[in-house]
Amino acid sequence: MNHDLILLIPLIPLLGFAINGLGGKRFNVVGSGLIASVAVTISFVVSVKAFLHVRETGEVVSSVFEWFEVGGFEAHFGFRIDQLSAIMCLVVTGVGALIHVYSIGYMDRDKNPAKFFAFLNLFIFAMLCLVMGDNLILMFLGWEGVGLCSYLLIGFWYEENANADAGKKAFIVNRIGDFGFLLAIFLIFFHFGTVNFDEMKGAVDDELENDGYVAGAGEIVNEGRVRKTLFVDAEHEAGRETALKSIGAPSWTWQRHVGLGALTIVCLLLFVGATGKSAQIPLYVWLPDAMAGPTPVSALIHAATMVTAGVYMIARLHFLYDLAPIAQSVVLLVGAVTAVWAGFIGLTQFDIKKVLAYSTVSQLGFMFMAMGAGAYSAGIFHLVTHAFFKALLFLGSGAVIYACHHEQDMRRYGGLGKRLPMTYFTFIIGALALTGIAPFSGFFSKDEILWVSVNAHQFLGAENHIFGWTVWALGALAAVFTACYSWRMVSMTFHGSYRGEEHLPLSHVHEAPRTMRYVLMILAFGAATVGFIGIPPFIVGESGNMFNGFLDPMIHTAHHESALSPWFFMIVTLALGIVFAFVVGQNFVKPDNRITNLATTNDVVRRLTLWSRAKLYVDEFYNVVIVQPVMWGAWLLFAVVDQGLIDGILNGAAKGTELIARAMRPLQTGELNYYAMTIVAGVLVILAFIGLDDISAALGLASASSEIH
Amino acid sequence: MDKILSIIVFLPALGALLLTFVPKARKDDLRSIGFFWTLLIFLVSLYLPLKFVSNAEFQFEEQYSWVDSIASADDAGAPSYHLGLDGISLFLVLLTTFITPIALLGAWKYIGERVKEFLIAMLVLETGMLGALLALDFILFYVFWEVMLIPMYLIIGMWGGPRKVYAALKFFLFTLAGSVLMFLAIIYLCSTVGTYDFALMREMVGAGEPFFLGPHFQTARMFIFFAFVLSFAIKVPLFPLHTWLPDAHVEAPTPGSVILAAVLLKLGTYGLLRFAIPLFPLEVREYGIIVAALAVIGIIYGALMSLAQTDMKKLVAYSSVSHLGYVVLGLFALGIYTGASNDIEGTVSAIALSGSMYIMLGHGLSTGALFLLVGMLYERKHTRLMSDYGGIAKLMPRFTAIFVIVTLSSIGLPGTNGFIGEFLVLLGTFQANRWLAAFASIGVILGAVYMLRLVQKVFFGPLKQETSHGLTDVSPRELATLFPILALIVIMGVAPQPFLSRMEPALERVANDLKRSGNAKVNAEEAVKPGATGDLILNAQAHIAPSPAED
């Protein structure tokens, strides 16, 4: 295979962007949609070819072009297809192509389809840069690029302030995360002298070997013992030696410079970036608002691909996280808490897309649990299955929204299953996969994550057996929440009787166009079956898990020796899912008043419901604690310091000069007598200054002056 | 073409002279002549990058004796007409010749009265800027520096907005205060060292001339260094000397704002990079942290000020304070490095200095474009308040697209020129002082906040019917004005290497001089230890004719 061929994968969508972007109004929805869809499909075909090549030969395919290079710092347009990026490319271009086709139907009433498809293609390009980049800077280009497209597409219908605001919020919150990412890049360059993944990994491996440790043997390397020469410049090295000599034991001060402490900080800063892009606590707040964008955008960007960038980044840099157990614990914990937190909010939302948004945040939490537990391939596996079933659910919700003339409130749905059989059928499959009911895809991936989390036996670098059980409990609770909100959503939408008669007569509700339905069917097939590529090893043996097997050269999956029975956990989570799905599903097939009416419930439940419905007041909290203080601070600073103090001093000085000048003005009388008098007075003053001695000397009156003395 | 630099410097002035023969009333002819003349100058200046050799030396040099009587008999010491170009000035010269025709084209109709005088002022200004960028003699530099001042003062004061007199006077007095300080410093420095020639003086620093590196002139050096820094910092402008800028920008007519933002401010940072830093390496190390800290404060402060504005032009003006803060931070990055590793030092300076240079160019393009765009809106609606707009993307889709692209450059999105510069400065600074760099990086967040706020308020949201009158999309002339800038924004973001590799040798030379001086300082200190022979001091007294006022 010609290596440069892989350049087509990102470049063809870029070309599509250019055509639709410049062609502008010349294309109608079908024309621009076809251009965009074909572009992504070509990318998909090339990705498949590259994937097969990698699978057969195990060879990494790469192609590099110059970008910039200054003073020992190099960043190039280096694209590569390895096991990890091959999977990501397949997901991005595969699911991406389907969503493009779907959009041709969905956007048929829009005024600017060419613009929409141009942005969508640009997104695919940026996302491919992100996953194919062989260095941090190209990854960052993709990272910011997808953020830009997200901004543009969330605010696509910019005429409503809420949409434009949501786009802006997404961009700014992501920038906060990028701040962490940038600092991580700076720190990595400081310690490694490179930002290229391969070179970084090589450096780490060298270090591990030098110290007699072999990476990947399942051994957690003690912090502070690994790094010796690589990560330190001469000065720090000297400082370390001195410190060691003087105290004879590791101490915080030298560890900060020398030990893997630096690596921990790098990993934590990278994770800050990940919490922004992948919507984790504390930066998840932009994702629910991002649902303001057209639904295909929600499916592609805010469910299947972009939001998983943080997960991908950790998988890409797993060799750093392996050596930073403290950072791993933080990732695991944040993931688990986010999974529960978002699941809890998702329980009570009425907007169908909001439910799915919080569900996405929650599922991303699961992926980060896997990352934190060091089970990178499990996280990527969940990423893949989630891409299918969540895209399916979003597009399904899009079909419902389309059918109901842009109504998104589930209180005005109900009983739509009969009117929209195709949508209903595929949505059920999606919900089964999301809930994790065997044998649908989500079952395998979620089960694997819960299994690895219960086996997490280190907390902040120290042995801790409670930690694994704690995160497992959180994960299980999140899984229960998943079952609840999924089947509440299914029931409110498709079961029971129709509640929206006043707003839209049921007879006006029609199934979506064919293009959209076909896409739903293909995705449903994927959501149902894709899990089989990752059947747990305890059922089919190590070699039976195709997914881990394929990823193995890139990310080695350590075999877990555990005293616990995987079967037990599998059955527990499956049972929980089924029971709660059934109970909740039954409970929400009710007339409308009982869905919203809380009067009959008891006090605790009511309070919890209200909190959940209010999204735990996080937006309000951020507004009071961050947004308002910054805005008011800026205003105050402007009024008090800039206008008041600095300009006050300057204008004061100018005023002072003017006043003095004005005070002096009467001296200029224009009268000759007066001037003559002042000249004489002036001369006298000068003489007085020079001194009488000199005057008398000058006039030859030496004796007189001596008498005076 | 051995007089190419003189030709480029004086072509604008010649154009101004030609314009005096054109009748006042023929406004469009005047505009055409002005525009095509400056365009011609740009084309001529393209000769420079074609023949430029990527090394650290001055090229296309010209030197003629000029005012011999000022100096003593020593020929080399006299002020002379000395021009030269290196990797530092190359792109700034190109930026100047590139942006001037664009400013004239963009403001075709904006200037309706006294067109002739306006064009003459612009052309004289161009000569001043080019001369200041190319002068290698201190007196010559100072002359051109002052030549820039008068036309800009007139442009603001005559063609400006309602508070033009206040703004023009503020601009003039601020800059003049700086100029006076600089002039005193130049006179003292040149008469003490015995030459007015910058290139010679730089050689002397390299050779370890005791005035620059010895321990005995610390006080004098400090005063000269700060005089230079202060006068350049006013021009930059560095916090807290920046308050003339928003006023000048708001009142200045569009082309004046464009030139002011794109080139004039860069002369401040150019001055720091050309004169203050290479000649005073010890002071850069000693006091660099002060300047760098002010730069970082300026980054955050300027961004916050932008956030508090309601007037678009003022917002963009304050954003310049923030962006130029990055430039100054990058210039002084090596000064704040406290460690002793030579490797890191090389990395710091090469990366940070390249970043600074790149921001100078990038900011010139993006902020120049922003002022053009705001001016175009002003021509349509005669208001610059964001609240008077809203939702106009619907009426002006292409204009909006252009504005968003320029915004992306301004907030440093990868793929645009803005990213390369900002990233390199922060990366380089981080290697020297991570806390300062981390603090400065907050500006990356704030930059997005204030620019997106602007975009949101002006272009998005529901279209107010009463605002929509007269809002037409970009005209072909406006598109022709903006397109070259847009193209460069992308080209410089995707293919920065042709630019970087041309400026790098010159910047490396600055960095190496700084580095060597660090070693020289150590040697000098050892030399004056009690008991050691005062070689350096003797040497100094032999070299410097009039003994400086040192105790």
mmCIF file of C-alpha atoms in Angstrom, chain B residues 169-368:
data_model
loop_
_atom_site.group_PDB
_atom_site.id
_atom_site.type_symbol
_atom_site.label_atom_id
_atom_site.label_comp_id
_atom_site.label_asym_id
_atom_site.label_seq_id
_atom_site.Cartn_x
_atom_site.Cartn_y
_atom_site.Cartn_z
ATOM 1 C CA LEU B 169 -2.740 65.286 21.486
ATOM 2 C CA LYS B 170 -2.612 62.317 23.823
ATOM 3 C CA PHE B 171 -0.962 60.221 21.141
ATOM 4 C CA PHE B 172 1.504 62.960 20.351
ATOM 5 C CA LEU B 173 2.494 63.785 23.908
ATOM 6 C CA PHE B 174 2.858 60.168 24.938
ATOM 7 C CA THR B 175 5.047 59.319 21.993
ATOM 8 C CA LEU B 176 7.020 62.505 22.249
ATOM 9 C CA ALA B 177 7.750 61.875 25.902
ATOM 10 C CA GLY B 178 9.190 58.560 24.858
ATOM 11 C CA SER B 179 11.105 60.068 21.960
ATOM 12 C CA VAL B 180 12.750 62.698 24.141
ATOM 13 C CA LEU B 181 13.951 60.062 26.559
ATOM 14 C CA MET B 182 15.235 57.983 23.705
ATOM 15 C CA PHE B 183 17.023 60.927 22.159
ATOM 16 C CA LEU B 184 18.847 61.682 25.393
ATOM 17 C CA ALA B 185 19.778 58.037 25.678
ATOM 18 C CA ILE B 186 21.044 57.941 22.110
ATOM 19 C CA ILE B 187 23.173 61.044 22.532
ATOM 20 C CA TYR B 188 24.675 59.793 25.749
ATOM 21 C CA LEU B 189 25.218 56.285 24.515
ATOM 22 C CA CYS B 190 26.695 57.195 21.165
ATOM 23 C CA SER B 191 28.985 59.907 22.425
ATOM 24 C CA THR B 192 30.235 57.663 25.209
ATOM 25 C CA VAL B 193 30.860 54.650 23.076
ATOM 26 C CA GLY B 194 32.151 56.716 20.217
ATOM 27 C CA THR B 195 29.946 55.665 17.359
ATOM 28 C CA TYR B 196 26.475 56.318 16.076
ATOM 29 C CA ASP B 197 26.457 53.159 14.043
ATOM 30 C CA PHE B 198 24.315 50.325 15.312
ATOM 31 C CA ALA B 199 26.126 47.585 13.446
ATOM 32 C CA LEU B 200 29.444 48.705 14.866
ATOM 33 C CA MET B 201 28.009 48.977 18.315
ATOM 34 C CA ARG B 202 26.669 45.469 18.123
ATOM 35 C CA GLU B 203 30.121 44.233 17.162
ATOM 36 C CA MET B 204 31.475 45.994 20.208
ATOM 37 C CA VAL B 205 29.027 44.201 22.460
ATOM 38 C CA GLY B 206 30.032 40.965 20.848
ATOM 39 C CA ALA B 207 33.683 41.764 21.458
ATOM 40 C CA GLY B 208 33.056 42.356 25.130
ATOM 41 C CA GLU B 209 33.249 46.132 25.132
ATOM 42 C CA PRO B 210 33.360 47.099 28.806
ATOM 43 C CA PHE B 211 30.815 49.850 28.512
ATOM 44 C CA PHE B 212 28.214 47.252 27.690
ATOM 45 C CA LEU B 213 29.462 44.391 29.757
ATOM 46 C CA GLY B 214 31.808 45.805 32.347
ATOM 47 C CA PRO B 215 30.837 46.332 35.941
ATOM 48 C CA HIS B 216 31.709 50.003 36.043
ATOM 49 C CA PHE B 217 28.948 51.496 34.004
ATOM 50 C CA GLN B 218 26.010 49.826 35.594
ATOM 51 C CA THR B 219 24.146 52.965 36.556
ATOM 52 C CA ALA B 220 24.566 54.663 33.224
ATOM 53 C CA ARG B 221 23.635 51.508 31.395
ATOM 54 C CA MET B 222 20.573 51.049 33.498
ATOM 55 C CA PHE B 223 19.374 54.551 32.716
ATOM 56 C CA ILE B 224 19.972 54.167 28.992
ATOM 57 C CA PHE B 225 18.353 50.755 28.952
ATOM 58 C CA PHE B 226 15.270 52.011 30.690
ATOM 59 C CA ALA B 227 15.100 55.093 28.501
ATOM 60 C CA PHE B 228 15.036 52.854 25.454
ATOM 61 C CA VAL B 229 12.602 50.401 27.003
ATOM 62 C CA LEU B 230 10.318 53.166 28.155
ATOM 63 C CA SER B 231 10.169 54.943 24.812
ATOM 64 C CA PHE B 232 9.589 51.699 22.930
ATOM 65 C CA ALA B 233 7.150 50.439 25.552
ATOM 66 C CA ILE B 234 5.013 53.527 25.068
ATOM 67 C CA LYS B 235 4.830 52.739 21.393
ATOM 68 C CA VAL B 236 4.044 49.032 21.916
ATOM 69 C CA PRO B 237 2.115 49.927 24.194
ATOM 70 C CA LEU B 238 2.997 48.082 27.352
ATOM 71 C CA PHE B 239 0.753 48.190 30.389
ATOM 72 C CA PRO B 240 0.372 50.714 32.088
ATOM 73 C CA LEU B 241 1.473 53.050 29.301
ATOM 74 C CA HIS B 242 -1.308 51.958 26.988
ATOM 75 C CA THR B 243 -4.132 54.400 27.527
ATOM 76 C CA TRP B 244 -3.312 56.526 24.508
ATOM 77 C CA LEU B 245 -4.013 53.576 22.239
ATOM 78 C CA PRO B 246 -7.760 53.042 22.670
ATOM 79 C CA ASP B 247 -8.386 56.763 22.335
ATOM 80 C CA ALA B 248 -6.189 57.068 19.273
ATOM 81 C CA HIS B 249 -7.822 54.049 17.642
ATOM 82 C CA VAL B 250 -11.374 55.073 18.350
ATOM 83 C CA GLU B 251 -10.839 58.551 16.937
ATOM 84 C CA ALA B 252 -8.527 57.685 14.062
ATOM 85 C CA PRO B 253 -10.044 57.124 10.621
ATOM 86 C CA THR B 254 -10.003 53.510 9.431
ATOM 87 C CA PRO B 255 -6.772 53.662 7.395
ATOM 88 C CA GLY B 256 -5.059 55.414 10.290
ATOM 89 C CA SER B 257 -6.177 52.683 12.677
ATOM 90 C CA VAL B 258 -5.033 50.005 10.286
ATOM 91 C CA ILE B 259 -1.544 51.458 9.936
ATOM 92 C CA LEU B 260 -1.361 52.206 13.628
ATOM 93 C CA ALA B 261 -2.250 48.668 14.625
ATOM 94 C CA ALA B 262 -0.470 46.840 11.854
ATOM 95 C CA VAL B 263 2.842 48.677 11.750
ATOM 96 C CA LEU B 264 3.315 51.532 14.195
ATOM 97 C CA LEU B 265 2.899 49.406 17.292
ATOM 98 C CA LYS B 266 5.363 46.914 15.841
ATOM 99 C CA LEU B 267 7.980 49.636 15.723
ATOM 100 C CA GLY B 268 7.903 49.597 19.498
ATOM 101 C CA THR B 269 8.584 45.883 19.676
ATOM 102 C CA TYR B 270 11.010 46.179 16.781
ATOM 103 C CA GLY B 271 12.939 48.792 18.735
ATOM 104 C CA LEU B 272 13.141 46.519 21.733
ATOM 105 C CA LEU B 273 14.333 43.625 19.628
ATOM 106 C CA ARG B 274 16.734 45.663 17.517
ATOM 107 C CA PHE B 275 18.286 48.000 20.048
ATOM 108 C CA ALA B 276 17.337 47.484 23.674
ATOM 109 C CA ILE B 277 17.875 43.738 23.857
ATOM 110 C CA PRO B 278 21.093 43.151 21.867
ATOM 111 C CA LEU B 279 22.904 46.181 23.280
ATOM 112 C CA PHE B 280 22.037 45.646 26.920
ATOM 113 C CA PRO B 281 22.241 41.916 27.517
ATOM 114 C CA LEU B 282 23.097 42.269 31.157
ATOM 115 C CA GLU B 283 20.219 44.601 31.800
ATOM 116 C CA VAL B 284 17.870 42.258 29.973
ATOM 117 C CA ARG B 285 18.858 39.564 32.410
ATOM 118 C CA GLU B 286 18.756 41.873 35.374
ATOM 119 C CA TYR B 287 15.501 43.693 34.740
ATOM 120 C CA GLY B 288 13.870 41.479 32.127
ATOM 121 C CA ILE B 289 11.569 40.031 34.739
ATOM 122 C CA ILE B 290 10.028 43.465 35.315
ATOM 123 C CA VAL B 291 9.236 43.947 31.637
ATOM 124 C CA ALA B 292 8.031 40.371 31.264
ATOM 125 C CA ALA B 293 5.778 40.696 34.282
ATOM 126 C CA LEU B 294 4.259 43.879 32.873
ATOM 127 C CA ALA B 295 3.763 42.064 29.585
ATOM 128 C CA VAL B 296 1.889 39.240 31.289
ATOM 129 C CA ILE B 297 -0.233 41.694 33.239
ATOM 130 C CA GLY B 298 -0.908 43.424 29.927
ATOM 131 C CA ILE B 299 -2.046 40.161 28.323
ATOM 132 C CA ILE B 300 -4.646 39.530 30.991
ATOM 133 C CA TYR B 301 -5.510 43.164 31.602
ATOM 134 C CA GLY B 302 -5.924 43.996 27.924
ATOM 135 C CA ALA B 303 -8.185 40.996 27.474
ATOM 136 C CA LEU B 304 -10.317 42.007 30.445
ATOM 137 C CA MET B 305 -10.548 45.556 29.105
ATOM 138 C CA SER B 306 -11.724 44.174 25.777
ATOM 139 C CA LEU B 307 -14.361 42.254 27.651
ATOM 140 C CA ALA B 308 -15.688 45.448 29.215
ATOM 141 C CA GLN B 309 -16.123 47.380 25.969
ATOM 142 C CA THR B 310 -19.279 48.216 24.118
ATOM 143 C CA ASP B 311 -17.546 49.939 21.194
ATOM 144 C CA MET B 312 -16.140 47.458 18.661
ATOM 145 C CA LYS B 313 -13.164 49.570 17.769
ATOM 146 C CA LYS B 314 -12.198 50.079 21.366
ATOM 147 C CA LEU B 315 -12.511 46.351 21.922
ATOM 148 C CA VAL B 316 -10.130 45.618 19.095
ATOM 149 C CA ALA B 317 -7.782 48.342 20.346
ATOM 150 C CA TYR B 318 -7.569 46.799 23.799
ATOM 151 C CA SER B 319 -7.053 43.389 22.258
ATOM 152 C CA SER B 320 -3.873 44.840 20.759
ATOM 153 C CA VAL B 321 -2.624 45.560 24.262
ATOM 154 C CA SER B 322 -3.179 41.905 25.029
ATOM 155 C CA HIS B 323 -1.557 40.592 21.841
ATOM 156 C CA LEU B 324 1.441 42.881 22.033
ATOM 157 C CA GLY B 325 1.877 41.624 25.581
ATOM 158 C CA TYR B 326 2.684 38.211 24.113
ATOM 159 C CA VAL B 327 5.257 39.779 21.815
ATOM 160 C CA VAL B 328 7.052 41.549 24.641
ATOM 161 C CA LEU B 329 6.891 38.447 26.810
ATOM 162 C CA GLY B 330 8.533 36.433 24.054
ATOM 163 C CA LEU B 331 11.231 39.061 23.574
ATOM 164 C CA PHE B 332 12.166 38.972 27.223
ATOM 165 C CA ALA B 333 11.714 35.235 27.702
ATOM 166 C CA LEU B 334 15.427 34.642 27.822
ATOM 167 C CA GLY B 335 15.763 37.449 30.328
ATOM 168 C CA ILE B 336 13.593 35.605 32.790
ATOM 169 C CA TYR B 337 15.397 32.311 32.525
ATOM 170 C CA THR B 338 17.083 31.805 35.854
ATOM 171 C CA GLY B 339 18.582 28.411 35.286
ATOM 172 C CA ALA B 340 22.028 27.748 33.901
ATOM 173 C CA SER B 341 21.489 25.161 31.215
ATOM 174 C CA ASN B 342 22.803 26.317 27.876
ATOM 175 C CA ASP B 343 20.633 23.849 25.989
ATOM 176 C CA ILE B 344 17.441 25.160 27.429
ATOM 177 C CA GLU B 345 18.612 28.700 26.913
ATOM 178 C CA GLY B 346 19.079 28.160 23.191
ATOM 179 C CA THR B 347 15.668 26.566 22.947
ATOM 180 C CA VAL B 348 13.989 29.290 24.936
ATOM 181 C CA SER B 349 15.319 32.144 22.911
ATOM 182 C CA ALA B 350 15.018 30.683 19.433
ATOM 183 C CA ILE B 351 11.456 29.578 20.033
ATOM 184 C CA ALA B 352 10.237 32.584 21.955
ATOM 185 C CA LEU B 353 11.877 35.168 19.699
ATOM 186 C CA SER B 354 10.528 33.490 16.568
ATOM 187 C CA GLY B 355 7.114 33.444 18.193
ATOM 188 C CA SER B 356 7.335 37.141 18.969
ATOM 189 C CA MET B 357 8.295 37.994 15.425
ATOM 190 C CA TYR B 358 5.493 35.825 14.136
ATOM 191 C CA ILE B 359 2.913 37.512 16.325
ATOM 192 C CA MET B 360 4.137 40.899 15.106
ATOM 193 C CA LEU B 361 3.297 39.832 11.563
ATOM 194 C CA GLY B 362 0.182 37.909 12.483
ATOM 195 C CA HIS B 363 -1.226 40.665 14.623
ATOM 196 C CA GLY B 364 -0.480 43.156 11.887
ATOM 197 C CA LEU B 365 -2.634 41.164 9.505
ATOM 198 C CA SER B 366 -5.468 40.097 11.768
ATOM 199 C CA THR B 367 -5.885 43.335 13.690
ATOM 200 C CA GLY B 368 -5.424 45.365 10.526
#
